[in-house]
GROMACS .gro file of C-alpha atoms in nm:
model
  431
    1MET     CA    1   0.000   0.000   0.000
    2LYS     CA    2   0.118   0.351  -0.079
    3ASN     CA    3   0.119   0.610   0.198
    4PHE     CA    4  -0.208   0.795   0.132
    5ILE     CA    5  -0.136   1.079   0.377
    6GLU     CA    6   0.203   1.144   0.218
    7GLU     CA    7   0.030   1.143  -0.122
    8LEU     CA    8  -0.215   1.412  -0.002
    9ARG     CA    9   0.067   1.615   0.160
   10TRP     CA   10   0.280   1.659  -0.150
   11ARG     CA   11  -0.029   1.727  -0.360
   12GLY     CA   12  -0.133   2.010  -0.123
   13MET     CA   13  -0.456   1.828  -0.039
   14LEU     CA   14  -0.423   1.795   0.338
   15GLN     CA   15  -0.564   2.051   0.583
   16ASP     CA   16  -0.678   1.890   0.912
   17ILE     CA   17  -0.604   1.537   1.029
   18MET     CA   18  -0.704   1.359   1.346
   19PRO     CA   19  -0.418   1.201   1.545
   20GLY     CA   20  -0.370   0.833   1.463
   21THR     CA   21  -0.516   0.856   1.109
   22GLU     CA   22  -0.187   0.798   0.926
   23GLU     CA   23  -0.097   0.504   1.150
   24GLN     CA   24  -0.439   0.345   1.087
   25LEU     CA   25  -0.397   0.372   0.710
   26MET     CA   26  -0.049   0.221   0.718
   27ARG     CA   27  -0.169  -0.064   0.940
   28GLU     CA   28  -0.446  -0.211   0.720
   29VAL     CA   29  -0.674  -0.165   0.423
   30THR     CA   30  -0.922   0.095   0.550
   31THR     CA   31  -1.267   0.206   0.436
   32ALA     CA   32  -1.336   0.580   0.410
   33TYR     CA   33  -1.618   0.791   0.276
   34VAL     CA   34  -1.681   1.134   0.129
   35GLY     CA   35  -2.032   1.282   0.128
   36ILE     CA   36  -2.171   1.427  -0.195
   37ASP     CA   37  -2.465   1.663  -0.207
   38PRO     CA   38  -2.722   1.539  -0.465
   39THR     CA   39  -2.901   1.872  -0.519
   40ALA     CA   40  -2.829   1.858  -0.897
   41ASP     CA   41  -2.814   1.576  -1.152
   42SER     CA   42  -2.451   1.659  -1.225
   43LEU     CA   43  -2.140   1.719  -1.022
   44HIS     CA   44  -1.937   2.033  -1.090
   45ILE     CA   45  -1.564   2.090  -1.054
   46GLY     CA   46  -1.616   2.216  -0.698
   47HIS     CA   47  -1.676   1.845  -0.616
   48LEU     CA   48  -1.357   1.731  -0.787
   49CYS     CA   49  -1.120   1.770  -0.493
   50GLY     CA   50  -1.328   1.533  -0.275
   51ILE     CA   51  -1.363   1.289  -0.563
   52MET     CA   52  -0.988   1.298  -0.630
   53MET     CA   53  -0.930   1.223  -0.260
   54LEU     CA   54  -1.137   0.906  -0.305
   55ARG     CA   55  -0.951   0.826  -0.629
   56HIS     CA   56  -0.609   0.863  -0.466
   57PHE     CA   57  -0.741   0.665  -0.166
   58GLN     CA   58  -0.836   0.373  -0.391
   59ARG     CA   59  -0.509   0.395  -0.584
   60CYS     CA   60  -0.325   0.368  -0.250
   61GLY     CA   61  -0.498   0.035  -0.186
   62HIS     CA   62  -0.788   0.143   0.037
   63LYS     CA   63  -1.166   0.111  -0.008
   64PRO     CA   64  -1.365   0.427  -0.096
   65LEU     CA   65  -1.734   0.487  -0.028
   66ALA     CA   66  -1.913   0.769  -0.205
   67LEU     CA   67  -2.210   0.872   0.007
   68VAL     CA   68  -2.490   1.046  -0.179
   69GLY     CA   69  -2.678   1.251   0.079
   70GLY     CA   70  -3.035   1.164  -0.017
   71ALA     CA   71  -3.159   1.231   0.337
   72THR     CA   72  -2.930   1.520   0.427
   73GLY     CA   73  -2.994   1.667   0.080
   74MET     CA   74  -3.357   1.703   0.187
   75ILE     CA   75  -3.243   1.937   0.466
   76GLY     CA   76  -2.941   2.139   0.356
   77ASP     CA   77  -2.598   2.177   0.515
   78PRO     CA   78  -2.543   2.517   0.682
   79SER     CA   79  -2.163   2.497   0.634
   80GLY     CA   80  -2.048   2.791   0.425
   81LYS     CA   81  -2.406   2.888   0.337
   82SER     CA   82  -2.572   3.218   0.417
   83ALA     CA   83  -2.927   3.106   0.344
   84GLU     CA   84  -3.143   2.794   0.355
   85ARG     CA   85  -3.158   2.572   0.052
   86ASN     CA   86  -3.456   2.448  -0.145
   87LEU     CA   87  -3.560   2.100  -0.036
   88LEU     CA   88  -3.587   1.825  -0.299
   89ASP     CA   89  -3.835   1.537  -0.327
   90GLU     CA   90  -3.730   1.170  -0.327
   91GLN     CA   91  -3.788   1.112  -0.700
   92THR     CA   92  -3.559   1.402  -0.792
   93LEU     CA   93  -3.294   1.286  -0.545
   94ARG     CA   94  -3.300   0.928  -0.685
   95HIS     CA   95  -3.261   1.061  -1.041
   96ASN     CA   96  -2.971   1.281  -0.930
   97GLN     CA   97  -2.807   0.984  -0.755
   98GLU     CA   98  -2.811   0.773  -1.073
   99CYS     CA   99  -2.658   1.055  -1.277
  100ILE     CA  100  -2.390   1.116  -1.013
  101LYS     CA  101  -2.293   0.747  -1.001
  102LYS     CA  102  -2.229   0.745  -1.378
  103GLN     CA  103  -1.997   1.041  -1.336
  104LEU     CA  104  -1.815   0.888  -1.038
  105ALA     CA  105  -1.748   0.575  -1.245
  106HIS     CA  106  -1.501   0.786  -1.449
  107PHE     CA  107  -1.289   0.822  -1.134
  108LEU     CA  108  -1.352   0.514  -0.920
  109ASP     CA  109  -1.357   0.140  -0.981
  110PHE     CA  110  -1.707   0.019  -0.883
  111GLU     CA  111  -1.716  -0.291  -1.103
  112SER     CA  112  -1.407  -0.508  -1.046
  113ASP     CA  113  -1.367  -0.799  -0.803
  114ALA     CA  114  -1.097  -0.611  -0.611
  115GLU     CA  115  -1.125  -0.611  -0.233
  116ASN     CA  116  -1.113  -0.231  -0.237
  117ARG     CA  117  -1.370  -0.168  -0.512
  118ALA     CA  118  -1.572   0.148  -0.456
  119GLU     CA  119  -1.932   0.149  -0.334
  120LEU     CA  120  -2.207   0.408  -0.363
  121VAL     CA  121  -2.432   0.446  -0.059
  122ASN     CA  122  -2.729   0.674   0.004
  123ASN     CA  123  -2.811   0.787   0.358
  124TYR     CA  124  -3.181   0.804   0.267
  125ASP     CA  125  -3.178   0.422   0.273
  126TRP     CA  126  -3.106   0.409   0.647
  127MET     CA  127  -3.276   0.737   0.748
  128LYS     CA  128  -3.616   0.700   0.575
  129ASP     CA  129  -3.761   0.467   0.841
  130PHE     CA  130  -3.590   0.632   1.139
  131THR     CA  131  -3.869   0.811   1.327
  132PHE     CA  132  -3.813   1.148   1.489
  133LEU     CA  133  -3.880   1.001   1.835
  134ASP     CA  134  -3.629   0.721   1.784
  135PHE     CA  135  -3.367   0.963   1.653
  136ALA     CA  136  -3.421   1.199   1.947
  137ARG     CA  137  -3.396   0.912   2.200
  138LYS     CA  138  -3.103   0.721   2.048
  139ILE     CA  139  -2.892   0.995   1.892
  140GLY     CA  140  -3.009   1.334   2.014
  141LYS     CA  141  -2.933   1.257   2.377
  142LEU     CA  142  -2.567   1.169   2.305
  143ILE     CA  143  -2.453   1.512   2.180
  144THR     CA  144  -2.512   1.830   2.383
  145VAL     CA  145  -2.641   2.155   2.237
  146ASN     CA  146  -2.330   2.323   2.380
  147TYR     CA  147  -2.112   2.090   2.170
  148MET     CA  148  -2.314   2.161   1.856
  149MET     CA  149  -2.318   2.540   1.914
  150ALA     CA  150  -1.939   2.546   1.939
  151LYS     CA  151  -1.900   2.439   1.574
  152ASP     CA  152  -1.782   2.711   1.335
  153SER     CA  153  -2.050   2.627   1.076
  154VAL     CA  154  -2.318   2.702   1.338
  155LYS     CA  155  -2.148   3.007   1.494
  156LYS     CA  156  -2.093   3.174   1.157
  157ARG     CA  157  -2.458   3.132   1.061
  158LEU     CA  158  -2.586   3.260   1.396
  159ASN     CA  159  -2.348   3.557   1.408
  160GLY     CA  160  -2.350   3.636   1.037
  161GLU     CA  161  -2.529   3.895   0.829
  162ASN     CA  162  -2.832   3.673   0.779
  163ARG     CA  163  -3.070   3.801   1.047
  164GLU     CA  164  -3.304   3.506   1.003
  165GLY     CA  165  -3.054   3.283   1.184
  166MET     CA  166  -3.076   2.907   1.141
  167SER     CA  167  -3.376   2.676   1.142
  168PHE     CA  168  -3.396   2.373   1.370
  169THR     CA  169  -3.389   2.160   1.054
  170GLU     CA  170  -3.046   2.290   0.955
  171PHE     CA  171  -2.923   2.285   1.314
  172THR     CA  172  -2.979   1.907   1.321
  173TYR     CA  173  -2.766   1.858   1.006
  174GLN     CA  174  -2.445   1.782   1.193
  175LEU     CA  175  -2.624   1.516   1.400
  176LEU     CA  176  -2.753   1.351   1.082
  177GLN     CA  177  -2.410   1.360   0.920
  178GLY     CA  178  -2.260   1.230   1.244
  179TYR     CA  179  -2.508   0.941   1.241
  180ASP     CA  180  -2.408   0.859   0.880
  181PHE     CA  181  -2.052   0.804   0.997
  182ALA     CA  182  -2.173   0.595   1.295
  183TYR     CA  183  -2.395   0.384   1.064
  184LEU     CA  184  -2.116   0.323   0.811
  185ASN     CA  185  -1.871   0.252   1.094
  186LYS     CA  186  -2.101  -0.020   1.223
  187HIS     CA  187  -2.230  -0.168   0.897
  188LYS     CA  188  -1.939  -0.110   0.654
  189ASN     CA  189  -1.645  -0.100   0.899
  190CYS     CA  190  -1.582   0.255   0.776
  191LYS     CA  191  -1.316   0.414   0.996
  192LEU     CA  192  -1.245   0.741   0.817
  193GLN     CA  193  -1.450   1.034   0.690
  194MET     CA  194  -1.295   1.286   0.450
  195GLY     CA  195  -1.419   1.617   0.313
  196GLY     CA  196  -1.348   1.985   0.259
  197SER     CA  197  -1.211   2.190   0.549
  198ASP     CA  198  -1.555   2.350   0.600
  199GLN     CA  199  -1.678   2.000   0.697
  200TRP     CA  200  -1.436   1.950   0.987
  201GLY     CA  201  -1.704   2.032   1.249
  202ASN     CA  202  -1.957   1.789   1.102
  203ILE     CA  203  -1.695   1.515   1.058
  204THR     CA  204  -1.566   1.538   1.414
  205THR     CA  205  -1.926   1.525   1.542
  206GLY     CA  206  -1.935   1.185   1.373
  207THR     CA  207  -1.619   1.062   1.545
  208GLU     CA  208  -1.754   1.189   1.880
  209LEU     CA  209  -2.089   1.014   1.821
  210ILE     CA  210  -1.913   0.685   1.740
  211ARG     CA  211  -1.712   0.719   2.062
  212ARG     CA  212  -2.022   0.790   2.273
  213MET     CA  213  -2.216   0.504   2.112
  214GLY     CA  214  -1.937   0.271   2.221
  215GLY     CA  215  -1.835   0.209   1.862
  216GLY     CA  216  -1.501   0.129   1.708
  217GLU     CA  217  -1.214   0.349   1.596
  218ALA     CA  218  -1.298   0.656   1.387
  219PHE     CA  219  -1.074   0.911   1.218
  220ALA     CA  220  -1.110   1.233   1.020
  221LEU     CA  221  -0.919   1.437   0.765
  222THR     CA  222  -0.999   1.731   0.539
  223CYS     CA  223  -0.853   1.897   0.233
  224PRO     CA  224  -0.823   2.276   0.192
  225LEU     CA  225  -1.102   2.456   0.010
  226ILE     CA  226  -0.974   2.515  -0.342
  227THR     CA  227  -0.945   2.882  -0.437
  228LYS     CA  228  -0.799   3.081  -0.723
  229ALA     CA  229  -0.478   3.281  -0.683
  230ASP     CA  230  -0.672   3.606  -0.732
  231GLY     CA  231  -0.907   3.517  -0.446
  232GLY     CA  232  -1.199   3.434  -0.676
  233LYS     CA  233  -1.413   3.125  -0.624
  234PHE     CA  234  -1.272   2.816  -0.794
  235GLY     CA  235  -1.492   2.671  -1.066
  236LYS     CA  236  -1.714   2.976  -1.099
  237THR     CA  237  -1.723   3.169  -1.425
  238GLU     CA  238  -1.943   3.454  -1.546
  239SER     CA  239  -2.184   3.198  -1.684
  240GLY     CA  240  -2.191   2.994  -1.361
  241ASN     CA  241  -2.048   2.660  -1.250
  242ILE     CA  242  -1.827   2.438  -1.465
  243TRP     CA  243  -2.023   2.111  -1.468
  244LEU     CA  244  -1.906   1.757  -1.544
  245ASP     CA  245  -2.218   1.685  -1.754
  246ARG     CA  246  -2.182   1.795  -2.116
  247LYS     CA  247  -2.542   1.915  -2.131
  248TYR     CA  248  -2.451   2.195  -1.887
  249THR     CA  249  -2.087   2.256  -1.983
  250SER     CA  250  -1.965   2.138  -2.324
  251PRO     CA  251  -1.633   1.943  -2.333
  252TYR     CA  252  -1.489   2.238  -2.530
  253LYS     CA  253  -1.580   2.488  -2.259
  254PHE     CA  254  -1.460   2.245  -1.990
  255TYR     CA  255  -1.126   2.210  -2.169
  256GLN     CA  256  -1.097   2.587  -2.212
  257PHE     CA  257  -1.151   2.644  -1.838
  258TRP     CA  258  -0.841   2.442  -1.748
  259LEU     CA  259  -0.641   2.579  -2.040
  260ASN     CA  260  -0.698   2.936  -1.921
  261VAL     CA  261  -0.608   2.905  -1.551
  262SER     CA  262  -0.322   3.123  -1.427
  263ASP     CA  263   0.035   2.991  -1.395
  264THR     CA  264   0.011   2.995  -1.014
  265ASP     CA  265  -0.317   2.802  -1.017
  266ALA     CA  266  -0.194   2.555  -1.281
  267GLU     CA  267   0.101   2.466  -1.056
  268ARG     CA  268  -0.140   2.376  -0.773
  269TYR     CA  269  -0.413   2.218  -0.983
  270ILE     CA  270  -0.181   1.980  -1.171
  271LYS     CA  271  -0.112   1.810  -0.836
  272ILE     CA  272  -0.472   1.807  -0.713
  273PHE     CA  273  -0.672   1.717  -1.022
  274THR     CA  274  -0.449   1.464  -1.204
  275ASN     CA  275  -0.286   1.128  -1.129
  276ILE     CA  276   0.059   1.250  -1.236
  277GLU     CA  277   0.324   1.123  -0.996
  278ARG     CA  278   0.543   1.356  -0.791
  279GLU     CA  279   0.863   1.332  -0.997
  280GLU     CA  280   0.685   1.403  -1.326
  281CYS     CA  281   0.486   1.687  -1.165
  282GLU     CA  282   0.803   1.856  -1.042
  283LYS     CA  283   0.964   1.815  -1.385
  284LEU     CA  284   0.659   1.969  -1.555
  285VAL     CA  285   0.660   2.264  -1.314
  286ALA     CA  286   1.033   2.324  -1.377
  287GLU     CA  287   0.987   2.308  -1.757
  288HIS     CA  288   0.691   2.546  -1.735
  289LYS     CA  289   0.894   2.800  -1.536
  290GLU     CA  290   1.165   2.798  -1.803
  291ALA     CA  291   0.915   2.879  -2.080
  292PRO     CA  292   0.583   2.998  -1.928
  293HIS     CA  293   0.463   3.131  -2.267
  294LEU     CA  294   0.431   2.770  -2.388
  295ARG     CA  295   0.173   2.705  -2.112
  296LEU     CA  296   0.290   2.345  -2.068
  297LEU     CA  297   0.119   2.306  -1.730
  298GLN     CA  298  -0.215   2.437  -1.854
  299LYS     CA  299  -0.205   2.213  -2.163
  300ARG     CA  300  -0.123   1.900  -1.963
  301LEU     CA  301  -0.384   1.986  -1.699
  302ALA     CA  302  -0.654   2.043  -1.963
  303HIS     CA  303  -0.551   1.720  -2.137
  304ASP     CA  304  -0.564   1.496  -1.830
  305VAL     CA  305  -0.879   1.635  -1.668
  306THR     CA  306  -1.081   1.652  -1.993
  307ILE     CA  307  -0.998   1.290  -2.077
  308MET     CA  308  -1.076   1.175  -1.722
  309VAL     CA  309  -1.415   1.351  -1.708
  310HIS     CA  310  -1.516   1.308  -2.075
  311SER     CA  311  -1.300   1.105  -2.317
  312GLU     CA  312  -0.994   1.122  -2.539
  313GLU     CA  313  -1.225   1.177  -2.837
  314ASP     CA  314  -1.384   1.477  -2.663
  315TYR     CA  315  -1.040   1.612  -2.575
  316ASN     CA  316  -0.922   1.586  -2.939
  317ALA     CA  317  -1.243   1.753  -3.058
  318ALA     CA  318  -1.192   2.036  -2.805
  319VAL     CA  319  -0.833   2.092  -2.924
  320GLU     CA  320  -0.952   2.099  -3.285
  321ALA     CA  321  -1.236   2.336  -3.194
  322SER     CA  322  -0.986   2.569  -3.023
  323GLY     CA  323  -0.796   2.589  -3.350
  324ILE     CA  324  -1.103   2.729  -3.524
  325LEU     CA  325  -1.084   3.056  -3.337
  326PHE     CA  326  -0.711   3.070  -3.265
  327GLY     CA  327  -0.550   2.879  -3.552
  328ASN     CA  328  -0.577   2.776  -3.916
  329ALA     CA  329  -0.871   2.539  -3.899
  330THR     CA  330  -1.051   2.414  -4.208
  331ALA     CA  331  -1.409   2.452  -4.325
  332GLU     CA  332  -1.450   2.078  -4.266
  333ALA     CA  333  -1.350   2.117  -3.899
  334LEU     CA  334  -1.610   2.393  -3.860
  335ARG     CA  335  -1.884   2.177  -4.010
  336LYS     CA  336  -1.803   1.889  -3.774
  337LEU     CA  337  -1.891   2.098  -3.467
  338ASP     CA  338  -2.212   2.033  -3.278
  339GLU     CA  339  -2.435   2.334  -3.216
  340ALA     CA  340  -2.345   2.372  -2.844
  341THR     CA  341  -1.970   2.378  -2.916
  342LEU     CA  342  -2.015   2.618  -3.209
  343LEU     CA  343  -2.202   2.862  -2.985
  344ASP     CA  344  -1.945   2.822  -2.707
  345ILE     CA  345  -1.655   2.898  -2.941
  346PHE     CA  346  -1.813   3.212  -3.080
  347GLU     CA  347  -1.981   3.321  -2.756
  348GLY     CA  348  -1.780   3.643  -2.728
  349VAL     CA  349  -1.786   3.760  -3.091
  350PRO     CA  350  -2.030   4.021  -3.233
  351GLN     CA  351  -2.357   3.853  -3.330
  352PHE     CA  352  -2.639   3.943  -3.567
  353GLU     CA  353  -2.980   3.795  -3.642
  354VAL     CA  354  -3.143   3.780  -3.986
  355LYS     CA  355  -3.504   3.674  -4.042
  356ARG     CA  356  -3.532   3.357  -4.248
  357GLU     CA  357  -3.788   3.505  -4.483
  358GLU     CA  358  -3.552   3.796  -4.554
  359PHE     CA  359  -3.257   3.562  -4.609
  360GLY     CA  360  -3.468   3.359  -4.854
  361GLU     CA  361  -3.269   3.113  -5.064
  362GLY     CA  362  -2.957   3.320  -5.021
  363GLN     CA  363  -2.806   3.669  -5.032
  364GLN     CA  364  -2.519   3.849  -5.196
  365PRO     CA  365  -2.234   3.924  -4.953
  366LEU     CA  366  -2.262   4.302  -4.984
  367THR     CA  367  -2.630   4.297  -4.889
  368LEU     CA  368  -2.587   4.043  -4.608
  369LEU     CA  369  -2.274   4.196  -4.455
  370ALA     CA  370  -2.339   4.568  -4.493
  371GLU     CA  371  -2.720   4.609  -4.501
  372MET     CA  372  -2.884   4.317  -4.319
  373THR     CA  373  -2.603   4.313  -4.059
  374GLN     CA  374  -2.329   4.556  -3.959
  375VAL     CA  375  -2.027   4.335  -4.026
  376PHE     CA  376  -1.916   4.622  -4.254
  377PRO     CA  377  -2.019   4.986  -4.219
  378SER     CA  378  -2.073   5.017  -4.597
  379LYS     CA  379  -2.103   4.813  -4.916
  380GLY     CA  380  -1.796   4.992  -5.055
  381GLU     CA  381  -1.577   4.878  -4.768
  382ALA     CA  382  -1.717   4.523  -4.791
  383ARG     CA  383  -1.647   4.511  -5.169
  384LYS     CA  384  -1.294   4.638  -5.124
  385MET     CA  385  -1.204   4.380  -4.858
  386ILE     CA  386  -1.367   4.088  -5.044
  387GLN     CA  387  -1.172   4.179  -5.360
  388ALA     CA  388  -0.853   4.185  -5.154
  389GLY     CA  389  -0.925   3.829  -5.033
  390GLY     CA  390  -0.979   3.935  -4.673
  391VAL     CA  391  -1.328   3.793  -4.606
  392SER     CA  392  -1.418   3.429  -4.532
  393VAL     CA  393  -1.756   3.266  -4.480
  394ASN     CA  394  -1.738   2.945  -4.277
  395LYS     CA  395  -1.358   2.937  -4.324
  396VAL     CA  396  -1.386   2.963  -4.706
  397LYS     CA  397  -1.264   3.284  -4.871
  398LEU     CA  398  -1.522   3.477  -5.073
  399ALA     CA  399  -1.400   3.486  -5.430
  400ALA     CA  400  -1.608   3.785  -5.550
  401PRO     CA  401  -1.850   4.048  -5.411
  402ASP     CA  402  -2.139   3.895  -5.608
  403GLN     CA  403  -2.082   3.534  -5.496
  404MET     CA  404  -2.409   3.415  -5.346
  405ILE     CA  405  -2.424   3.294  -4.987
  406GLY     CA  406  -2.700   3.033  -5.009
  407GLU     CA  407  -2.888   2.806  -4.769
  408GLU     CA  408  -2.622   2.536  -4.817
  409ALA     CA  409  -2.378   2.768  -4.634
  410LEU     CA  410  -2.581   2.758  -4.312
  411LEU     CA  411  -2.417   2.557  -4.034
  412ASP     CA  412  -2.672   2.348  -3.841
  413GLY     CA  413  -2.925   2.499  -4.078
  414LYS     CA  414  -2.901   2.849  -3.928
  415TYR     CA  415  -2.549   2.983  -3.857
  416ILE     CA  416  -2.294   3.168  -4.068
  417ILE     CA  417  -1.942   3.244  -3.942
  418VAL     CA  418  -1.788   3.549  -4.108
  419GLN     CA  419  -1.417   3.620  -4.072
  420LYS     CA  420  -1.290   3.968  -4.154
  421GLY     CA  421  -0.912   3.973  -4.175
  422LYS     CA  422  -0.728   3.728  -3.950
  423LYS     CA  423  -0.884   3.788  -3.611
  424ASN     CA  424  -1.228   3.948  -3.644
  425TYR     CA  425  -1.514   3.698  -3.631
  426PHE     CA  426  -1.890   3.752  -3.655
  427LEU     CA  427  -2.177   3.511  -3.598
  428ILE     CA  428  -2.492   3.552  -3.807
  429THR     CA  429  -2.800   3.353  -3.705
  430VAL     CA  430  -3.078   3.302  -3.960
  431LYS     CA  431  -3.403   3.263  -3.765
   0.00000   0.00000   0.00000
C-alpha cells in the first residue's frame, strides 16, 4: 500500500487530520467515505477535490465509499451557506443519484472484483424509516447543544449577516451527518470520513458520536477549500459553475476552463486534479517556469482532466475546436462541430440575427454583410475587402463580391461564421 497521507501532503490536499489517522492507514486496508450533495443531476468541478481524494485513496490500496446525501440533501448543510436551501423530493434525489454514479465511475472502480472496489451508498436508505422520536432518543441525547453550538458552521450562521438565523432543521444537520458516519462505521467497517475543510465540524461530530455510542475506531481528515490565486471562487465563471455533464458545460468549454487558468493556479491544480506522480509533476513545473509562454502546465492539466471527465475523443475535438478561433482550422473542422460547441466557441464575438424570410434562398455578400447586418459599415468597404481576399464565410474565402451565400452555407441549418481579416469573427443567425 502507498502512503495515502504522504500522497495528499505533496499534492497540497491535506488541511486537518485527526491524530492516529496515518498510522491506521499504514496498518491495514481501510474504508473511508466522502459525502456528496445530490441537489443537482450533475457534479461540478467544486466536487472534484473530494472525488480525487477518493480516487487517490483507492489507488493507494484502500476502499472508498461515495455517500450520496439523499436524506441530508432534503435538509441542507449550513456549512459555508448564508441562506437555507430548497428542499428536494425523493424522486428528484433518486434521479440525481443515478446521474452522479455514472460520473463517479469515471474516477472510481465500482465494477471489479478487487477487495477495495468502490461502493455508492445513500443515507436516505437508512434514514427513511428512522422516526423522529427514535432519533431523538437514540442519537439526540448523546450530543449536547453546547457541543453543537461550538461548531464554526453554526457560529458563523448565527453571528453572520443573515438576520433570520438558522432553522432547527439545519441545526440538526451535523447530527444527521454524524449518524451517517456511525452507521457506516457499524455496517461497513468505515473508519475514516474525509471532506473539505468547511466540513471538519460535522466530521468530528461523527467521530464523537461513534465514541459515545461505544463504537469502534474513527478518524477524520480534510482537504483545503480550493481557491484561485486572485481570491476568486474556484470553478465559478461569469456563466456559472463548470459542470461535469456535457449538457450543462460542453467538453470544449470544460477544456478551455483548465487551459486558461493562471500559472500559479496551474502549478497547484496539476497536483490536485491529475494522477501524475510527484517526480513528473516537479519536472513539468520546472519546464513550465523555463518557458511559461508555452503554457505546458495548462495544456497538460486540460488534457488529463478533460480525458478523465469526458473522453480522449472529446479532448481531441476540443483541441480541434480551439484551432477554429485561434489557428488555421478548415471549413471541414467547422462543419463537424455540434451546435453547443459552435455557440461556445463564438460566444464572445459580435452577433447578428437575420429573419429567415428575408434571407430567402440566399443573399449576396454586400447585402448580407453591410445592409442586413453591420459586419461592414458600408457596401464599398465590404467590396474592397472581399476583392482583396480578406473575407471568409465558414472558413472559405469569398472569391467575389457577387458570390451568393446560399442556404447550403448555413451551419446546423441556421449559422454563418464570417471572418474579416485574420482575427475578427462575426456570428450571423438566420431565424
